[in-house]
PDB file of C-alpha atoms in Angstrom:
ATOM      1  CA  MET A   1       6.287  -7.784  15.164  1.00  0.00           C
ATOM      2  CA  LYS A   2       5.218  -4.202  15.517  1.00  0.00           C
ATOM      3  CA  THR A   3       2.409  -3.514  13.183  1.00  0.00           C
ATOM      4  CA  LEU A   4       0.889  -0.282  11.748  1.00  0.00           C
ATOM      5  CA  ILE A   5      -2.463  -0.319  10.831  1.00  0.00           C
ATOM      6  CA  VAL A   6      -3.831   2.900   8.043  1.00  0.00           C
ATOM      7  CA  TYR A   7      -7.607   2.304   8.314  1.00  0.00           C
ATOM      8  CA  ALA A   8      -9.582   4.037   6.525  1.00  0.00           C
ATOM      9  CA  HIS A   9     -13.537   3.966   6.743  1.00  0.00           C
ATOM     10  CA  PRO A  10     -15.702   6.448   8.058  1.00  0.00           C
ATOM     11  CA  GLU A  11     -18.144   4.412  10.149  1.00  0.00           C
ATOM     12  CA  PRO A  12     -16.757   2.423  13.115  1.00  0.00           C
ATOM     13  CA  ARG A  13     -19.529  -0.093  13.257  1.00  0.00           C
ATOM     14  CA  SER A  14     -18.742  -0.970   9.770  1.00  0.00           C
ATOM     15  CA  LEU A  15     -17.356  -4.427   8.701  1.00  0.00           C
ATOM     16  CA  ASN A  16     -14.170  -2.733   8.231  1.00  0.00           C
ATOM     17  CA  GLY A  17     -14.229  -1.135  11.788  1.00  0.00           C
ATOM     18  CA  SER A  18     -14.998  -4.643  13.004  1.00  0.00           C
ATOM     19  CA  LEU A  19     -11.728  -6.322  10.772  1.00  0.00           C
ATOM     20  CA  LYS A  20      -9.520  -3.251  12.185  1.00  0.00           C
ATOM     21  CA  ASP A  21     -10.704  -3.694  15.852  1.00  0.00           C
ATOM     22  CA  LEU A  22      -9.969  -7.625  15.376  1.00  0.00           C
ATOM     23  CA  ALA A  23      -6.325  -7.107  13.943  1.00  0.00           C
ATOM     24  CA  VAL A  24      -5.680  -4.994  16.939  1.00  0.00           C
ATOM     25  CA  SER A  25      -7.239  -7.545  19.586  1.00  0.00           C
ATOM     26  CA  THR A  26      -5.564 -10.555  17.686  1.00  0.00           C
ATOM     27  CA  LEU A  27      -2.114  -9.295  17.491  1.00  0.00           C
ATOM     28  CA  GLU A  28      -2.163  -7.507  20.840  1.00  0.00           C
ATOM     29  CA  ALA A  29      -2.993 -11.020  21.987  1.00  0.00           C
ATOM     30  CA  ALA A  30      -0.150 -12.691  19.722  1.00  0.00           C
ATOM     31  CA  GLY A  31       2.610 -10.354  21.391  1.00  0.00           C
ATOM     32  CA  HIS A  32       3.553  -7.684  18.781  1.00  0.00           C
ATOM     33  CA  GLU A  33       2.537  -3.773  19.187  1.00  0.00           C
ATOM     34  CA  VAL A  34       0.507  -1.912  17.037  1.00  0.00           C
ATOM     35  CA  ARG A  35      -0.102   1.316  16.413  1.00  0.00           C
ATOM     36  CA  ILE A  36      -3.375   2.847  14.081  1.00  0.00           C
ATOM     37  CA  SER A  37      -3.768   5.326  11.765  1.00  0.00           C
ATOM     38  CA  ASP A  38      -7.051   6.077  11.495  1.00  0.00           C
ATOM     39  CA  LEU A  39      -7.695   8.241   9.052  1.00  0.00           C
ATOM     40  CA  TYR A  40     -11.479   9.906   9.492  1.00  0.00           C
ATOM     41  CA  ALA A  41     -11.024   9.931  13.357  1.00  0.00           C
ATOM     42  CA  MET A  42      -8.004  12.190  12.868  1.00  0.00           C
ATOM     43  CA  ASN A  43      -9.432  14.209  10.330  1.00  0.00           C
ATOM     44  CA  TRP A  44      -6.893  13.677   8.250  1.00  0.00           C
ATOM     45  CA  LYS A  45      -6.387  16.172   5.652  1.00  0.00           C
ATOM     46  CA  SER A  46      -6.446  14.886   2.192  1.00  0.00           C
ATOM     47  CA  VAL A  47      -5.040  17.116  -0.510  1.00  0.00           C
ATOM     48  CA  VAL A  48      -1.990  18.225  -1.281  1.00  0.00           C
ATOM     49  CA  ASP A  49      -1.110  22.319  -1.208  1.00  0.00           C
ATOM     50  CA  ALA A  50       1.413  24.586   0.033  1.00  0.00           C
ATOM     51  CA  ALA A  51       0.797  24.613   3.208  1.00  0.00           C
ATOM     52  CA  ASP A  52       2.321  21.255   3.570  1.00  0.00           C
ATOM     53  CA  TYR A  53       5.785  22.237   2.935  1.00  0.00           C
ATOM     54  CA  GLY A  54       5.674  25.409   4.924  1.00  0.00           C
ATOM     55  CA  PRO A  55       8.459  28.080   4.004  1.00  0.00           C
ATOM     56  CA  ASP A  56      10.290  25.388   1.357  1.00  0.00           C
ATOM     57  CA  ALA A  57       7.146  25.978  -0.767  1.00  0.00           C
ATOM     58  CA  SER A  58       7.534  27.665  -4.349  1.00  0.00           C
ATOM     59  CA  ASN A  59       5.845  29.832  -5.733  1.00  0.00           C
ATOM     60  CA  PRO A  60       4.594  28.467  -7.983  1.00  0.00           C
ATOM     61  CA  LEU A  61       4.239  25.506  -6.264  1.00  0.00           C
ATOM     62  CA  LYS A  62       6.197  22.232  -7.796  1.00  0.00           C
ATOM     63  CA  VAL A  63       4.749  19.596  -5.415  1.00  0.00           C
ATOM     64  CA  ALA A  64       7.538  16.981  -6.073  1.00  0.00           C
ATOM     65  CA  LEU A  65      10.472  19.097  -5.466  1.00  0.00           C
ATOM     66  CA  ASP A  66       8.799  21.325  -2.727  1.00  0.00           C
ATOM     67  CA  SER A  67       8.149  18.402  -0.759  1.00  0.00           C
ATOM     68  CA  GLY A  68      11.587  16.866  -1.021  1.00  0.00           C
ATOM     69  CA  ARG A  69      13.156  20.182   0.124  1.00  0.00           C
ATOM     70  CA  ALA A  70      10.590  20.303   3.228  1.00  0.00           C
ATOM     71  CA  PHE A  71      11.379  16.810   3.970  1.00  0.00           C
ATOM     72  CA  ASP A  72      15.197  17.641   3.665  1.00  0.00           C
ATOM     73  CA  ALA A  73      15.370  20.557   6.079  1.00  0.00           C
ATOM     74  CA  GLY A  74      12.415  19.187   8.404  1.00  0.00           C
ATOM     75  CA  THR A  75      10.140  21.344   7.471  1.00  0.00           C
ATOM     76  CA  LEU A  76       7.133  19.100   6.528  1.00  0.00           C
ATOM     77  CA  THR A  77       3.990  19.518   8.551  1.00  0.00           C
ATOM     78  CA  PRO A  78       3.925  17.708  11.935  1.00  0.00           C
ATOM     79  CA  ASP A  79       1.037  15.461  10.983  1.00  0.00           C
ATOM     80  CA  VAL A  80       2.603  14.299   7.927  1.00  0.00           C
ATOM     81  CA  ARG A  81       6.188  13.819   9.647  1.00  0.00           C
ATOM     82  CA  ALA A  82       4.572  11.523  12.523  1.00  0.00           C
ATOM     83  CA  GLU A  83       2.746   9.185   9.523  1.00  0.00           C
ATOM     84  CA  GLN A  84       6.441   8.907   8.381  1.00  0.00           C
ATOM     85  CA  ASP A  85       8.000   8.031  11.560  1.00  0.00           C
ATOM     86  CA  LYS A  86       4.971   5.244  11.815  1.00  0.00           C
ATOM     87  CA  LEU A  87       6.199   3.879   8.698  1.00  0.00           C
ATOM     88  CA  LEU A  88       9.796   3.787   9.554  1.00  0.00           C
ATOM     89  CA  TRP A  89       8.725   2.440  13.166  1.00  0.00           C
ATOM     90  CA  ALA A  90       6.514  -0.391  11.214  1.00  0.00           C
ATOM     91  CA  ASP A  91       7.840  -3.890  10.473  1.00  0.00           C
ATOM     92  CA  MET A  92       4.515  -4.556   8.411  1.00  0.00           C
ATOM     93  CA  ILE A  93       1.596  -2.509   7.271  1.00  0.00           C
ATOM     94  CA  ILE A  94      -1.954  -3.450   7.008  1.00  0.00           C
ATOM     95  CA  PHE A  95      -4.069  -0.992   5.040  1.00  0.00           C
ATOM     96  CA  GLN A  96      -7.806  -1.576   5.894  1.00  0.00           C
ATOM     97  CA  PHE A  97     -10.161   0.153   3.469  1.00  0.00           C
ATOM     98  CA  PRO A  98     -13.023  -0.907   1.169  1.00  0.00           C
ATOM     99  CA  LEU A  99     -12.746  -0.465  -2.713  1.00  0.00           C
ATOM    100  CA  TRP A 100     -14.827   2.644  -3.700  1.00  0.00           C
ATOM    101  CA  TRP A 101     -14.979   3.460  -7.675  1.00  0.00           C
ATOM    102  CA  TYR A 102     -11.952   0.547  -8.539  1.00  0.00           C
ATOM    103  CA  ALA A 103     -10.051   1.967  -5.554  1.00  0.00           C
ATOM    104  CA  MET A 104      -8.954   3.410  -2.533  1.00  0.00           C
ATOM    105  CA  PRO A 105     -11.084   5.515  -0.624  1.00  0.00           C
ATOM    106  CA  ALA A 106      -9.782   9.551  -1.604  1.00  0.00           C
ATOM    107  CA  ILE A 107      -9.095   9.912   2.181  1.00  0.00           C
ATOM    108  CA  LEU A 108      -6.218   7.029   2.037  1.00  0.00           C
ATOM    109  CA  LYS A 109      -4.941   7.914  -1.000  1.00  0.00           C
ATOM    110  CA  GLY A 110      -4.599  11.581   0.143  1.00  0.00           C
ATOM    111  CA  TRP A 111      -2.712   9.861   2.811  1.00  0.00           C
ATOM    112  CA  VAL A 112       0.205   8.471   0.221  1.00  0.00           C
ATOM    113  CA  ASP A 113       0.002  11.871  -1.250  1.00  0.00           C
ATOM    114  CA  ARG A 114       0.964  13.225   1.746  1.00  0.00           C
ATOM    115  CA  VAL A 115       2.998  11.003   3.271  1.00  0.00           C
ATOM    116  CA  PHE A 116       5.206   9.243   0.546  1.00  0.00           C
ATOM    117  CA  THR A 117       7.067  12.454   0.007  1.00  0.00           C
ATOM    118  CA  TYR A 118      10.183  12.894  -2.486  1.00  0.00           C
ATOM    119  CA  HIS A 119      13.186  12.074  -0.518  1.00  0.00           C
ATOM    120  CA  PHE A 120      11.296   9.650   1.601  1.00  0.00           C
ATOM    121  CA  ALA A 121       9.152   6.971  -0.297  1.00  0.00           C
ATOM    122  CA  TYR A 122      10.844   8.467  -4.272  1.00  0.00           C
ATOM    123  CA  GLY A 123      13.633   9.869  -5.685  1.00  0.00           C
ATOM    124  CA  VAL A 124      16.154   8.200  -3.546  1.00  0.00           C
ATOM    125  CA  GLY A 125      19.462   6.116  -4.363  1.00  0.00           C
ATOM    126  CA  GLU A 126      21.916   6.439  -7.311  1.00  0.00           C
ATOM    127  CA  HIS A 127      20.866   7.304 -10.840  1.00  0.00           C
ATOM    128  CA  SER A 128      23.298   5.735 -13.141  1.00  0.00           C
ATOM    129  CA  ASP A 129      23.822   3.509 -16.606  1.00  0.00           C
ATOM    130  CA  THR A 130      22.968   0.831 -14.277  1.00  0.00           C
ATOM    131  CA  ARG A 131      20.960   1.963 -11.728  1.00  0.00           C
ATOM    132  CA  TYR A 132      17.840   3.828 -11.728  1.00  0.00           C
ATOM    133  CA  GLY A 133      17.391   5.159  -8.221  1.00  0.00           C
ATOM    134  CA  GLU A 134      16.500   2.586  -4.998  1.00  0.00           C
ATOM    135  CA  ARG A 135      12.824   1.550  -6.222  1.00  0.00           C
ATOM    136  CA  PHE A 136      10.743  -1.488  -6.802  1.00  0.00           C
ATOM    137  CA  GLY A 137      12.507  -3.720  -4.097  1.00  0.00           C
ATOM    138  CA  GLU A 138      14.765  -1.424  -2.931  1.00  0.00           C
ATOM    139  CA  GLY A 139      14.173   1.650  -0.822  1.00  0.00           C
ATOM    140  CA  THR A 140      13.558   4.043   2.339  1.00  0.00           C
ATOM    141  CA  LEU A 141      11.059   1.235   3.294  1.00  0.00           C
ATOM    142  CA  ALA A 142      12.927  -2.158   2.248  1.00  0.00           C
ATOM    143  CA  GLY A 143      12.424  -4.471   5.121  1.00  0.00           C
ATOM    144  CA  ARG A 144       8.969  -3.982   5.895  1.00  0.00           C
ATOM    145  CA  ARG A 145       5.928  -5.790   4.816  1.00  0.00           C
ATOM    146  CA  ALA A 146       2.370  -5.136   4.077  1.00  0.00           C
ATOM    147  CA  LEU A 147      -0.825  -6.759   3.583  1.00  0.00           C
ATOM    148  CA  LEU A 148      -4.161  -5.228   1.489  1.00  0.00           C
ATOM    149  CA  SER A 149      -7.435  -5.997   3.626  1.00  0.00           C
ATOM    150  CA  VAL A 150      -9.997  -5.035   0.956  1.00  0.00           C
ATOM    151  CA  THR A 151     -13.733  -5.166   1.275  1.00  0.00           C
ATOM    152  CA  VAL A 152     -15.530  -5.255  -2.191  1.00  0.00           C
ATOM    153  CA  GLY A 153     -19.438  -5.336  -2.783  1.00  0.00           C
ATOM    154  CA  GLY A 154     -19.388  -7.163  -5.567  1.00  0.00           C
ATOM    155  CA  LEU A 155     -19.095 -10.731  -6.033  1.00  0.00           C
ATOM    156  CA  GLU A 156     -15.950 -13.013  -6.921  1.00  0.00           C
ATOM    157  CA  SER A 157     -17.098 -13.582 -10.121  1.00  0.00           C
ATOM    158  CA  HIS A 158     -17.137 -10.204 -10.963  1.00  0.00           C
ATOM    159  CA  TYR A 159     -13.438 -10.210 -10.230  1.00  0.00           C
ATOM    160  CA  ALA A 160     -12.304 -13.012 -11.613  1.00  0.00           C
ATOM    161  CA  PRO A 161      -9.947 -13.030 -14.643  1.00  0.00           C
ATOM    162  CA  ARG A 162     -12.780 -12.982 -16.931  1.00  0.00           C
ATOM    163  CA  GLY A 163     -15.276 -11.084 -14.991  1.00  0.00           C
ATOM    164  CA  ILE A 164     -16.508  -7.319 -15.910  1.00  0.00           C
ATOM    165  CA  ASN A 165     -14.539  -5.408 -13.294  1.00  0.00           C
ATOM    166  CA  GLY A 166     -11.585  -6.808 -13.682  1.00  0.00           C
ATOM    167  CA  PRO A 167      -9.202  -9.658 -12.137  1.00  0.00           C
ATOM    168  CA  ILE A 168      -8.442  -8.316  -8.319  1.00  0.00           C
ATOM    169  CA  ASP A 169      -5.035  -8.867  -8.807  1.00  0.00           C
ATOM    170  CA  ASP A 170      -5.017  -5.711 -11.755  1.00  0.00           C
ATOM    171  CA  LEU A 171      -7.411  -3.730  -9.842  1.00  0.00           C
ATOM    172  CA  LEU A 172      -4.830  -3.772  -6.945  1.00  0.00           C
ATOM    173  CA  PHE A 173      -1.654  -3.299  -8.467  1.00  0.00           C
ATOM    174  CA  PRO A 174      -0.839   0.346  -8.383  1.00  0.00           C
ATOM    175  CA  ILE A 175      -1.615   0.020  -5.164  1.00  0.00           C
ATOM    176  CA  GLN A 176       0.436  -3.066  -4.173  1.00  0.00           C
ATOM    177  CA  HIS A 177       3.188  -2.726  -7.457  1.00  0.00           C
ATOM    178  CA  GLY A 178       3.161   1.342  -7.548  1.00  0.00           C
ATOM    179  CA  ILE A 179       2.632   2.437  -4.123  1.00  0.00           C
ATOM    180  CA  LEU A 180       3.979  -0.277  -2.016  1.00  0.00           C
ATOM    181  CA  TYR A 181       6.812  -2.177  -3.705  1.00  0.00           C
ATOM    182  CA  TYR A 182       7.931   1.122  -5.170  1.00  0.00           C
ATOM    183  CA  PRO A 183       9.713   2.505  -1.603  1.00  0.00           C
ATOM    184  CA  GLY A 184      10.810  -1.322  -1.237  1.00  0.00           C
ATOM    185  CA  ILE A 185       7.961  -2.914   0.540  1.00  0.00           C
ATOM    186  CA  ASP A 186       7.495  -6.349   0.357  1.00  0.00           C
ATOM    187  CA  VAL A 187       3.641  -6.909  -0.502  1.00  0.00           C
ATOM    188  CA  LEU A 188       1.385  -9.843   1.118  1.00  0.00           C
ATOM    189  CA  PRO A 189      -1.118 -11.365  -0.944  1.00  0.00           C
ATOM    190  CA  PRO A 190      -4.337  -9.459  -0.136  1.00  0.00           C
ATOM    191  CA  PHE A 191      -7.151 -10.390   2.023  1.00  0.00           C
ATOM    192  CA  VAL A 192     -10.117  -9.397   0.004  1.00  0.00           C
ATOM    193  CA  LEU A 193     -13.712  -9.704   1.432  1.00  0.00           C
ATOM    194  CA  TYR A 194     -16.426  -9.973  -1.799  1.00  0.00           C
ATOM    195  CA  GLY A 195     -20.332  -9.842  -1.643  1.00  0.00           C
ATOM    196  CA  THR A 196     -19.920  -7.492   1.418  1.00  0.00           C
ATOM    197  CA  ASP A 197     -22.701  -5.466   0.570  1.00  0.00           C
ATOM    198  CA  ARG A 198     -24.926  -8.787   1.304  1.00  0.00           C
ATOM    199  CA  THR A 199     -22.442  -9.909   4.831  1.00  0.00           C
ATOM    200  CA  THR A 200     -24.479 -10.671   7.658  1.00  0.00           C
ATOM    201  CA  ALA A 201     -24.304 -11.049  11.151  1.00  0.00           C
ATOM    202  CA  GLU A 202     -24.892 -14.769  10.816  1.00  0.00           C
ATOM    203  CA  ASP A 203     -21.431 -14.522   7.847  1.00  0.00           C
ATOM    204  CA  TYR A 204     -19.148 -12.447  10.612  1.00  0.00           C
ATOM    205  CA  PRO A 205     -18.029 -15.772  12.676  1.00  0.00           C
ATOM    206  CA  HIS A 206     -16.711 -17.117   9.513  1.00  0.00           C
ATOM    207  CA  ILE A 207     -14.823 -14.151   8.142  1.00  0.00           C
ATOM    208  CA  ALA A 208     -13.344 -12.978  11.363  1.00  0.00           C
ATOM    209  CA  ALA A 209     -12.286 -16.804  12.024  1.00  0.00           C
ATOM    210  CA  ALA A 210     -10.331 -16.724   8.200  1.00  0.00           C
ATOM    211  CA  TRP A 211      -8.903 -12.617   8.857  1.00  0.00           C
ATOM    212  CA  ARG A 212      -7.642 -14.150  12.376  1.00  0.00           C
ATOM    213  CA  GLN A 213      -5.516 -17.010  10.304  1.00  0.00           C
ATOM    214  CA  ARG A 214      -4.341 -14.618   8.125  1.00  0.00           C
ATOM    215  CA  LEU A 215      -2.957 -12.385  11.020  1.00  0.00           C
ATOM    216  CA  LEU A 216      -1.442 -15.299  12.794  1.00  0.00           C
ATOM    217  CA  THR A 217       0.471 -15.890   9.612  1.00  0.00           C
ATOM    218  CA  LEU A 218       1.518 -12.733   8.353  1.00  0.00           C
ATOM    219  CA  GLU A 219       5.514 -13.554   9.385  1.00  0.00           C
ATOM    220  CA  SER A 220       5.695 -16.696   7.291  1.00  0.00           C
ATOM    221  CA  THR A 221       3.520 -16.244   4.339  1.00  0.00           C
ATOM    222  CA  GLU A 222       5.386 -15.869   1.125  1.00  0.00           C
ATOM    223  CA  PRO A 223       5.153 -11.690   0.028  1.00  0.00           C
ATOM    224  CA  ILE A 224       4.110 -11.569  -3.807  1.00  0.00           C
ATOM    225  CA  ALA A 225       6.976 -12.310  -6.199  1.00  0.00           C
ATOM    226  CA  PHE A 226       7.754  -9.203  -7.721  1.00  0.00           C
ATOM    227  CA  ARG A 227      10.512  -8.336 -10.064  1.00  0.00           C
ATOM    228  CA  ARG A 228      13.350  -5.960  -8.363  1.00  0.00           C
ATOM    229  CA  GLN A 229      14.207  -3.223 -10.977  1.00  0.00           C
ATOM    230  CA  ASN A 230      18.124  -3.005 -10.373  1.00  0.00           C
ATOM    231  CA  PHE A 231      18.998  -6.802 -10.959  1.00  0.00           C
ATOM    232  CA  GLY A 232      19.224  -7.857 -14.398  1.00  0.00           C
ATOM    233  CA  ASP A 233      15.199  -8.090 -15.770  1.00  0.00           C
ATOM    234  CA  TYR A 234      15.237  -4.298 -16.462  1.00  0.00           C
ATOM    235  CA  GLU A 235      16.950  -2.578 -19.267  1.00  0.00           C
ATOM    236  CA  ILE A 236      18.109   0.836 -18.183  1.00  0.00           C
ATOM    237  CA  PRO A 237      17.278   4.016 -18.799  1.00  0.00           C
ATOM    238  CA  SER A 238      14.244   2.066 -20.534  1.00  0.00           C
ATOM    239  CA  LEU A 239      13.153  -0.144 -17.654  1.00  0.00           C
ATOM    240  CA  HIS A 240      11.588  -2.558 -20.157  1.00  0.00           C
ATOM    241  CA  LEU A 241      11.785  -6.398 -18.867  1.00  0.00           C
ATOM    242  CA  LYS A 242      14.453  -7.902 -20.877  1.00  0.00           C
ATOM    243  CA  ARG A 243      13.242  -9.807 -23.978  1.00  0.00           C
ATOM    244  CA  GLY A 244      12.703 -13.528 -22.889  1.00  0.00           C
ATOM    245  CA  LEU A 245      12.227 -13.084 -19.088  1.00  0.00           C
ATOM    246  CA  GLU A 246       8.175 -13.275 -19.664  1.00  0.00           C
ATOM    247  CA  PRO A 247       6.222 -16.580 -19.533  1.00  0.00           C
ATOM    248  CA  VAL A 248       4.658 -17.251 -22.764  1.00  0.00           C
ATOM    249  CA  GLY A 249       1.534 -15.413 -23.754  1.00  0.00           C
ATOM    250  CA  ARG A 250       2.017 -13.472 -20.549  1.00  0.00           C
ATOM    251  CA  THR A 251       1.473  -9.458 -21.172  1.00  0.00           C
ATOM    252  CA  GLY A 252       0.711  -5.868 -19.164  1.00  0.00           C
ATOM    253  CA  PHE A 253       0.806  -6.209 -14.993  1.00  0.00           C
ATOM    254  CA  GLY A 254       1.741  -9.688 -14.935  1.00  0.00           C
ATOM    255  CA  LEU A 255       5.213  -8.919 -16.690  1.00  0.00           C
ATOM    256  CA  HIS A 256       6.530  -7.662 -13.891  1.00  0.00           C
ATOM    257  CA  VAL A 257       5.467 -10.676 -11.393  1.00  0.00           C
ATOM    258  CA  TYR A 258       7.787 -14.233 -11.203  1.00  0.00           C
ATOM    259  CA  ASP A 259       6.280 -17.215 -11.531  1.00  0.00           C
TER     260      ASP A 259
END
């Protein structure tokens, strides 16, 4: 298995840093290939601007169209092209990051904004009366798997179905479904650690054992059963879930996941 780890934390000695290092050693010891995108160490540029698209940038700038034109022409900046190549190389992508303000760190969102360009991660495939592009189960990155490894400062009860912060599955839905599943990646259930602001050195062996176990079962873990867009569940072009397919009483994000 070829694994790309996209790591977003500014402190190498943090819990996130330890989890990233453990992932590398565990996977390599099991015979897998590993590459790392350490965004802070790379001094990753996290904002999209005209410089990303070189001669293919328009004036005024049109981010989607310009990024697709630059992708097609091969004129995206070298740092973006390198990350796209890593994604195409990988069988598995692990995202290691802390949950900050209910979302991924800005530097990681900036990685998505710049790397997931038009014609690479979206805007691909046939758009017709029966298909609405290759996405949500199809796409450029289909056949790959991903896992979010997330540290959370709050207690697990705060992120339960009735918790004040909202269910963790809802908070991660925009990442897991909207960013990763959209271009075709199968998403494994996340590895979430709660109360990490209170983690002590005595806690780490238990955390490491649980993380190691998840890493060694990546290939056998069933992905989240998100509904595929072009396979009969949705009306096209409205992309509304067809009536009668939802479990009784289910609404919101949960509509888009099979039982």
